[in-house]
Structures are given as C-alpha cells and as structure tokens.
Amino acid sequence: MLYFGYGSNMPRARIEERVGRCARLGAACLSGWRLAFHKRGADGSAKCDASFTGDPGDRLWGALDRMSDDQMDELDRYEQGYDRRTVQVQFDGGTVCAVLYVARASRIGPKLRPYHWYKELVLAGARELGLPRGYVDSIEAVSSFPDPCRERADRNRAVLNEGRLPGPKKSPGLFA
C-alpha cells in the first residue's frame, strides 16, 4: 500500500520509529489540497491536516512510502482523530493511488497553533524531501509556541537530533 505522509510523518526517522522500516519512494504532490495546522491533537496543540480546497493551484506536498497493511494498522494508533482516505497523487511524472489521513471535522480548530517541536518535525521532513522553497517558507511562517511538557518536546526533538527516539517505543499519547 502507498502512504502519503504530509506533516510530522515526512521525516523518514519519524515514520520508521512508528511503523518500522518502509520503502521511501520520494516526494509526491496532491493538487487541490493544502497543508493546514488546525487539527487538535491529544495535547491540545495544532497538528497538520490535509485540507481539501478544490483549487487546482493549491498543492499539498509530502512523502510517498510503501507500507504493509500491518504497518498502516500500526500508524492508525498514532493518527487519532483522522480518517484514512484514498487519493491520486502526482509522483515521478505520473499519478498513483495513495492513502493519507484527513482530520475529522470535530477535531478542527482554526485558532490552534503547533508546538515548536512539531513545526520543526514538519520542516525537517520538507527539507529532507527537497520540497519547493516557497512551500518550506510557508511552513516556516506558521506561528508556533513552546510545549509546556519538556519531556514530550525532548522526546520528539530526539527524532531530529538522533534520527530515532531513545529507548523503547512509547505510547502514542506522547506523540499525538
């Protein structure tokens, strides 16, 4: 199954910490959608969402990974408040079918902001994938704030600093 990860699951280290090794195919794009930081996470901060606009000029960029059904089931544990949806993404000069997660309407809050560490994960993935400069700039422009839970911030930053989380896999609640 092809998975299109557009937010904090773009860094390879992050997605592989969650589901194990998977085949990273590269950057892909979804037309008529945009990136929004408006999904309310379990920690109360903003998380990314794939927001449908219908405007063919809007672009949602992300990572395309090949995963097993078991890996997708594992990812479901982390993606609370989202539903899977199958879409057509542009990849390598063609179009392929992929699964992404879309926030449930009940979890959207337009005035939410992400924690600094969360925005850093999204930016790291965008840079790792070599996404267009203007797209990266738009992520950089998103207002964020410090996480009051230092342990959660440190654990999530470890993905960027070490390429993996230290110690055993923790419950999804630390990442949501």
PDB file of C-alpha atoms in Angstrom:
ATOM      1  CA  MET A   1       0.000   0.000   0.000  1.00  0.00           C
ATOM      2  CA  LEU A   2       1.246   3.521  -0.749  1.00  0.00           C
ATOM      3  CA  TYR A   3       1.065   6.060   2.077  1.00  0.00           C
ATOM      4  CA  PHE A   4       1.238   9.826   1.540  1.00  0.00           C
ATOM      5  CA  GLY A   5       2.577  11.500   4.701  1.00  0.00           C
ATOM      6  CA  TYR A   6       2.355  15.286   4.610  1.00  0.00           C
ATOM      7  CA  GLY A   7       3.028  16.501   8.178  1.00  0.00           C
ATOM      8  CA  SER A   8       5.218  15.259  11.004  1.00  0.00           C
ATOM      9  CA  ASN A   9       5.397  11.840   9.316  1.00  0.00           C
ATOM     10  CA  MET A  10       7.519  13.267   6.475  1.00  0.00           C
ATOM     11  CA  PRO A  11      10.895  12.713   8.197  1.00  0.00           C
ATOM     12  CA  ARG A  12      11.975   9.169   7.481  1.00  0.00           C
ATOM     13  CA  ALA A  13      13.196   8.693  11.064  1.00  0.00           C
ATOM     14  CA  ARG A  14       9.767   9.645  12.411  1.00  0.00           C
ATOM     15  CA  ILE A  15       7.718   7.308  10.231  1.00  0.00           C
ATOM     16  CA  GLU A  16      10.125   4.409  10.723  1.00  0.00           C
ATOM     17  CA  GLU A  17      10.094   4.887  14.502  1.00  0.00           C
ATOM     18  CA  ARG A  18       6.345   4.477  14.345  1.00  0.00           C
ATOM     19  CA  VAL A  19       5.943   1.588  11.884  1.00  0.00           C
ATOM     20  CA  GLY A  20       9.403   0.124  11.257  1.00  0.00           C
ATOM     21  CA  ARG A  21      11.374   0.150   8.024  1.00  0.00           C
ATOM     22  CA  CYS A  22       9.410   1.047   4.938  1.00  0.00           C
ATOM     23  CA  ALA A  23      10.324   1.868   1.363  1.00  0.00           C
ATOM     24  CA  ARG A  24      10.648   5.638   0.913  1.00  0.00           C
ATOM     25  CA  LEU A  25       9.792   6.373  -2.712  1.00  0.00           C
ATOM     26  CA  GLY A  26      10.245  10.156  -2.546  1.00  0.00           C
ATOM     27  CA  ALA A  27       8.293  13.399  -2.660  1.00  0.00           C
ATOM     28  CA  ALA A  28       4.757  13.475  -4.049  1.00  0.00           C
ATOM     29  CA  CYS A  29       2.156  16.182  -4.547  1.00  0.00           C
ATOM     30  CA  LEU A  30      -1.612  16.365  -4.194  1.00  0.00           C
ATOM     31  CA  SER A  31      -3.381  19.073  -6.227  1.00  0.00           C
ATOM     32  CA  GLY A  32      -6.476  20.839  -4.905  1.00  0.00           C
ATOM     33  CA  TRP A  33      -5.411  20.392  -1.282  1.00  0.00           C
ATOM     34  CA  ARG A  34      -3.347  22.486   1.128  1.00  0.00           C
ATOM     35  CA  LEU A  35      -1.453  21.966   4.364  1.00  0.00           C
ATOM     36  CA  ALA A  36      -3.291  23.286   7.436  1.00  0.00           C
ATOM     37  CA  PHE A  37      -2.152  23.365  11.061  1.00  0.00           C
ATOM     38  CA  HIS A  38      -5.645  23.142  12.509  1.00  0.00           C
ATOM     39  CA  LYS A  39      -6.232  19.591  13.764  1.00  0.00           C
ATOM     40  CA  ARG A  40      -6.499  19.485  17.568  1.00  0.00           C
ATOM     41  CA  GLY A  41      -4.038  16.944  18.921  1.00  0.00           C
ATOM     42  CA  ALA A  42      -4.449  14.992  22.154  1.00  0.00           C
ATOM     43  CA  ASP A  43      -2.053  17.514  23.739  1.00  0.00           C
ATOM     44  CA  GLY A  44      -4.285  20.459  22.720  1.00  0.00           C
ATOM     45  CA  SER A  45      -1.886  21.880  20.145  1.00  0.00           C
ATOM     46  CA  ALA A  46      -2.282  22.077  16.369  1.00  0.00           C
ATOM     47  CA  LYS A  47      -1.299  19.160  14.175  1.00  0.00           C
ATOM     48  CA  CYS A  48      -1.234  19.064  10.385  1.00  0.00           C
ATOM     49  CA  ASP A  49      -4.217  18.266   8.244  1.00  0.00           C
ATOM     50  CA  ALA A  50      -4.771  17.735   4.536  1.00  0.00           C
ATOM     51  CA  SER A  51      -7.382  20.352   3.767  1.00  0.00           C
ATOM     52  CA  PHE A  52      -9.361  19.957   0.534  1.00  0.00           C
ATOM     53  CA  THR A  53      -9.814  23.234  -1.341  1.00  0.00           C
ATOM     54  CA  GLY A  54     -10.703  22.064  -4.840  1.00  0.00           C
ATOM     55  CA  ASP A  55      -8.443  24.816  -6.212  1.00  0.00           C
ATOM     56  CA  PRO A  56      -6.115  23.167  -8.758  1.00  0.00           C
ATOM     57  CA  GLY A  57      -3.475  25.779  -7.891  1.00  0.00           C
ATOM     58  CA  ASP A  58      -3.226  24.552  -4.305  1.00  0.00           C
ATOM     59  CA  ARG A  59      -0.605  21.916  -3.591  1.00  0.00           C
ATOM     60  CA  LEU A  60      -0.070  19.592  -0.653  1.00  0.00           C
ATOM     61  CA  TRP A  61       3.412  18.077  -0.667  1.00  0.00           C
ATOM     62  CA  GLY A  62       4.543  15.020   1.244  1.00  0.00           C
ATOM     63  CA  ALA A  63       6.452  11.756   1.370  1.00  0.00           C
ATOM     64  CA  LEU A  64       5.334   8.672  -0.514  1.00  0.00           C
ATOM     65  CA  ASP A  65       6.140   5.426   1.315  1.00  0.00           C
ATOM     66  CA  ARG A  66       5.300   1.810   0.542  1.00  0.00           C
ATOM     67  CA  MET A  67       3.893   0.080   3.643  1.00  0.00           C
ATOM     68  CA  SER A  68       2.305  -3.207   4.578  1.00  0.00           C
ATOM     69  CA  ASP A  69      -1.261  -3.427   5.849  1.00  0.00           C
ATOM     70  CA  ASP A  70       0.166  -4.180   9.311  1.00  0.00           C
ATOM     71  CA  GLN A  71       2.259  -1.014   9.202  1.00  0.00           C
ATOM     72  CA  MET A  72      -0.785   1.048   8.235  1.00  0.00           C
ATOM     73  CA  ASP A  73      -2.725  -0.531  11.097  1.00  0.00           C
ATOM     74  CA  GLU A  74       0.120   0.468  13.438  1.00  0.00           C
ATOM     75  CA  LEU A  75       0.071   4.015  12.076  1.00  0.00           C
ATOM     76  CA  ASP A  76      -3.669   4.185  12.794  1.00  0.00           C
ATOM     77  CA  ARG A  77      -2.783   4.029  16.512  1.00  0.00           C
ATOM     78  CA  TYR A  78      -0.909   7.330  16.183  1.00  0.00           C
ATOM     79  CA  GLU A  79      -3.337   9.077  13.866  1.00  0.00           C
ATOM     80  CA  GLN A  80      -6.189   9.512  16.339  1.00  0.00           C
ATOM     81  CA  GLY A  81      -8.836  11.961  15.139  1.00  0.00           C
ATOM     82  CA  TYR A  82      -8.027  11.276  11.485  1.00  0.00           C
ATOM     83  CA  ASP A  83      -9.680   9.066   8.891  1.00  0.00           C
ATOM     84  CA  ARG A  84      -7.904   7.317   6.035  1.00  0.00           C
ATOM     85  CA  ARG A  85      -8.753   8.497   2.545  1.00  0.00           C
ATOM     86  CA  THR A  86      -7.502   7.269  -0.827  1.00  0.00           C
ATOM     87  CA  VAL A  87      -6.331   9.979  -3.237  1.00  0.00           C
ATOM     88  CA  GLN A  88      -4.444  10.342  -6.505  1.00  0.00           C
ATOM     89  CA  VAL A  89      -1.017  11.971  -6.001  1.00  0.00           C
ATOM     90  CA  GLN A  90       1.495  13.114  -8.579  1.00  0.00           C
ATOM     91  CA  PHE A  91       4.710  11.152  -8.324  1.00  0.00           C
ATOM     92  CA  ASP A  92       7.660  10.677 -10.672  1.00  0.00           C
ATOM     93  CA  GLY A  93       5.875  12.161 -13.693  1.00  0.00           C
ATOM     94  CA  GLY A  94       2.682  10.154 -13.223  1.00  0.00           C
ATOM     95  CA  THR A  95      -0.262   9.653 -10.909  1.00  0.00           C
ATOM     96  CA  VAL A  96      -0.555   6.938  -8.264  1.00  0.00           C
ATOM     97  CA  CYS A  97      -3.183   5.941  -5.701  1.00  0.00           C
ATOM     98  CA  ALA A  98      -2.137   6.552  -2.085  1.00  0.00           C
ATOM     99  CA  VAL A  99      -3.682   6.660   1.367  1.00  0.00           C
ATOM    100  CA  LEU A 100      -3.498   9.756   3.541  1.00  0.00           C
ATOM    101  CA  TYR A 101      -5.060  10.824   6.814  1.00  0.00           C
ATOM    102  CA  VAL A 102      -7.636  13.632   6.927  1.00  0.00           C
ATOM    103  CA  ALA A 103      -8.747  15.202  10.210  1.00  0.00           C
ATOM    104  CA  ARG A 104     -12.302  14.669  11.327  1.00  0.00           C
ATOM    105  CA  ALA A 105     -14.349  17.892  11.325  1.00  0.00           C
ATOM    106  CA  SER A 106     -14.926  17.546  15.079  1.00  0.00           C
ATOM    107  CA  ARG A 107     -11.140  17.816  15.649  1.00  0.00           C
ATOM    108  CA  ILE A 108     -10.543  21.003  13.646  1.00  0.00           C
ATOM    109  CA  GLY A 109      -9.883  24.262  15.478  1.00  0.00           C
ATOM    110  CA  PRO A 110      -8.938  27.229  13.289  1.00  0.00           C
ATOM    111  CA  LYS A 111      -7.167  29.192  16.040  1.00  0.00           C
ATOM    112  CA  LEU A 112      -4.804  26.414  17.121  1.00  0.00           C
ATOM    113  CA  ARG A 113      -1.010  26.670  16.913  1.00  0.00           C
ATOM    114  CA  PRO A 114       1.576  23.875  16.869  1.00  0.00           C
ATOM    115  CA  TYR A 115       4.336  23.376  19.406  1.00  0.00           C
ATOM    116  CA  HIS A 116       7.824  24.389  18.248  1.00  0.00           C
ATOM    117  CA  TRP A 117       8.998  20.755  18.132  1.00  0.00           C
ATOM    118  CA  TYR A 118       6.069  19.730  15.945  1.00  0.00           C
ATOM    119  CA  LYS A 119       6.700  22.500  13.429  1.00  0.00           C
ATOM    120  CA  GLU A 120      10.398  21.518  13.468  1.00  0.00           C
ATOM    121  CA  LEU A 121       9.469  17.925  12.541  1.00  0.00           C
ATOM    122  CA  VAL A 122       7.349  19.120   9.613  1.00  0.00           C
ATOM    123  CA  LEU A 123      10.119  21.455   8.419  1.00  0.00           C
ATOM    124  CA  ALA A 124      12.760  18.727   8.746  1.00  0.00           C
ATOM    125  CA  GLY A 125      10.667  16.421   6.578  1.00  0.00           C
ATOM    126  CA  ALA A 126      10.057  19.117   3.974  1.00  0.00           C
ATOM    127  CA  ARG A 127      13.791  19.821   3.756  1.00  0.00           C
ATOM    128  CA  GLU A 128      14.710  16.117   3.731  1.00  0.00           C
ATOM    129  CA  LEU A 129      12.382  15.616   0.756  1.00  0.00           C
ATOM    130  CA  GLY A 130      13.701  18.699  -1.049  1.00  0.00           C
ATOM    131  CA  LEU A 131      10.248  20.272  -1.304  1.00  0.00           C
ATOM    132  CA  PRO A 132       9.907  23.589  -3.152  1.00  0.00           C
ATOM    133  CA  ARG A 133      11.419  26.592  -1.354  1.00  0.00           C
ATOM    134  CA  GLY A 134       8.126  28.516  -1.317  1.00  0.00           C
ATOM    135  CA  TYR A 135       6.392  25.558   0.328  1.00  0.00           C
ATOM    136  CA  VAL A 136       9.102  25.322   3.000  1.00  0.00           C
ATOM    137  CA  ASP A 137       8.855  29.087   3.531  1.00  0.00           C
ATOM    138  CA  SER A 138       5.105  28.797   4.129  1.00  0.00           C
ATOM    139  CA  ILE A 139       5.727  26.197   6.856  1.00  0.00           C
ATOM    140  CA  GLU A 140       8.412  28.382   8.421  1.00  0.00           C
ATOM    141  CA  ALA A 141       5.890  31.242   8.581  1.00  0.00           C
ATOM    142  CA  VAL A 142       3.480  29.242  10.772  1.00  0.00           C
ATOM    143  CA  SER A 143       3.341  30.625  14.318  1.00  0.00           C
ATOM    144  CA  SER A 144       4.274  28.068  16.993  1.00  0.00           C
ATOM    145  CA  PHE A 145       4.879  28.073  20.743  1.00  0.00           C
ATOM    146  CA  PRO A 146       6.869  26.115  23.370  1.00  0.00           C
ATOM    147  CA  ASP A 147       5.485  22.842  24.676  1.00  0.00           C
ATOM    148  CA  PRO A 148       4.916  23.092  28.451  1.00  0.00           C
ATOM    149  CA  CYS A 149       5.782  19.372  28.714  1.00  0.00           C
ATOM    150  CA  ARG A 150       9.557  19.338  28.372  1.00  0.00           C
ATOM    151  CA  GLU A 151       9.718  15.515  28.270  1.00  0.00           C
ATOM    152  CA  ARG A 152       7.368  15.374  25.257  1.00  0.00           C
ATOM    153  CA  ALA A 153       9.304  18.139  23.492  1.00  0.00           C
ATOM    154  CA  ASP A 154      12.664  16.446  24.168  1.00  0.00           C
ATOM    155  CA  ARG A 155      11.426  13.026  23.037  1.00  0.00           C
ATOM    156  CA  ASN A 156      10.066  14.402  19.789  1.00  0.00           C
ATOM    157  CA  ARG A 157      13.150  16.533  19.095  1.00  0.00           C
ATOM    158  CA  ALA A 158      15.247  13.382  19.539  1.00  0.00           C
ATOM    159  CA  VAL A 159      13.864  12.256  16.155  1.00  0.00           C
ATOM    160  CA  LEU A 160      15.623  15.219  14.568  1.00  0.00           C
ATOM    161  CA  ASN A 161      18.769  15.140  16.680  1.00  0.00           C
ATOM    162  CA  GLU A 162      19.433  11.420  16.711  1.00  0.00           C
ATOM    163  CA  GLY A 163      17.367  10.062  13.851  1.00  0.00           C
ATOM    164  CA  ARG A 164      15.418   7.876  16.287  1.00  0.00           C
ATOM    165  CA  LEU A 165      13.716   8.063  19.642  1.00  0.00           C
ATOM    166  CA  PRO A 166      15.792   6.940  22.615  1.00  0.00           C
ATOM    167  CA  GLY A 167      14.714   3.842  24.497  1.00  0.00           C
ATOM    168  CA  PRO A 168      11.754   1.600  23.797  1.00  0.00           C
ATOM    169  CA  LYS A 169       8.775   2.632  21.736  1.00  0.00           C
ATOM    170  CA  LYS A 170       6.400   4.744  23.812  1.00  0.00           C
ATOM    171  CA  SER A 171       2.648   5.016  23.710  1.00  0.00           C
ATOM    172  CA  PRO A 172       1.102   7.211  21.010  1.00  0.00           C
ATOM    173  CA  GLY A 173      -0.026   9.676  23.696  1.00  0.00           C
ATOM    174  CA  LEU A 174       3.476  11.156  23.849  1.00  0.00           C
ATOM    175  CA  PHE A 175       3.374  11.981  20.159  1.00  0.00           C
ATOM    176  CA  ALA A 176      -0.218  12.944  19.426  1.00  0.00           C
TER     177      ALA A 176
END
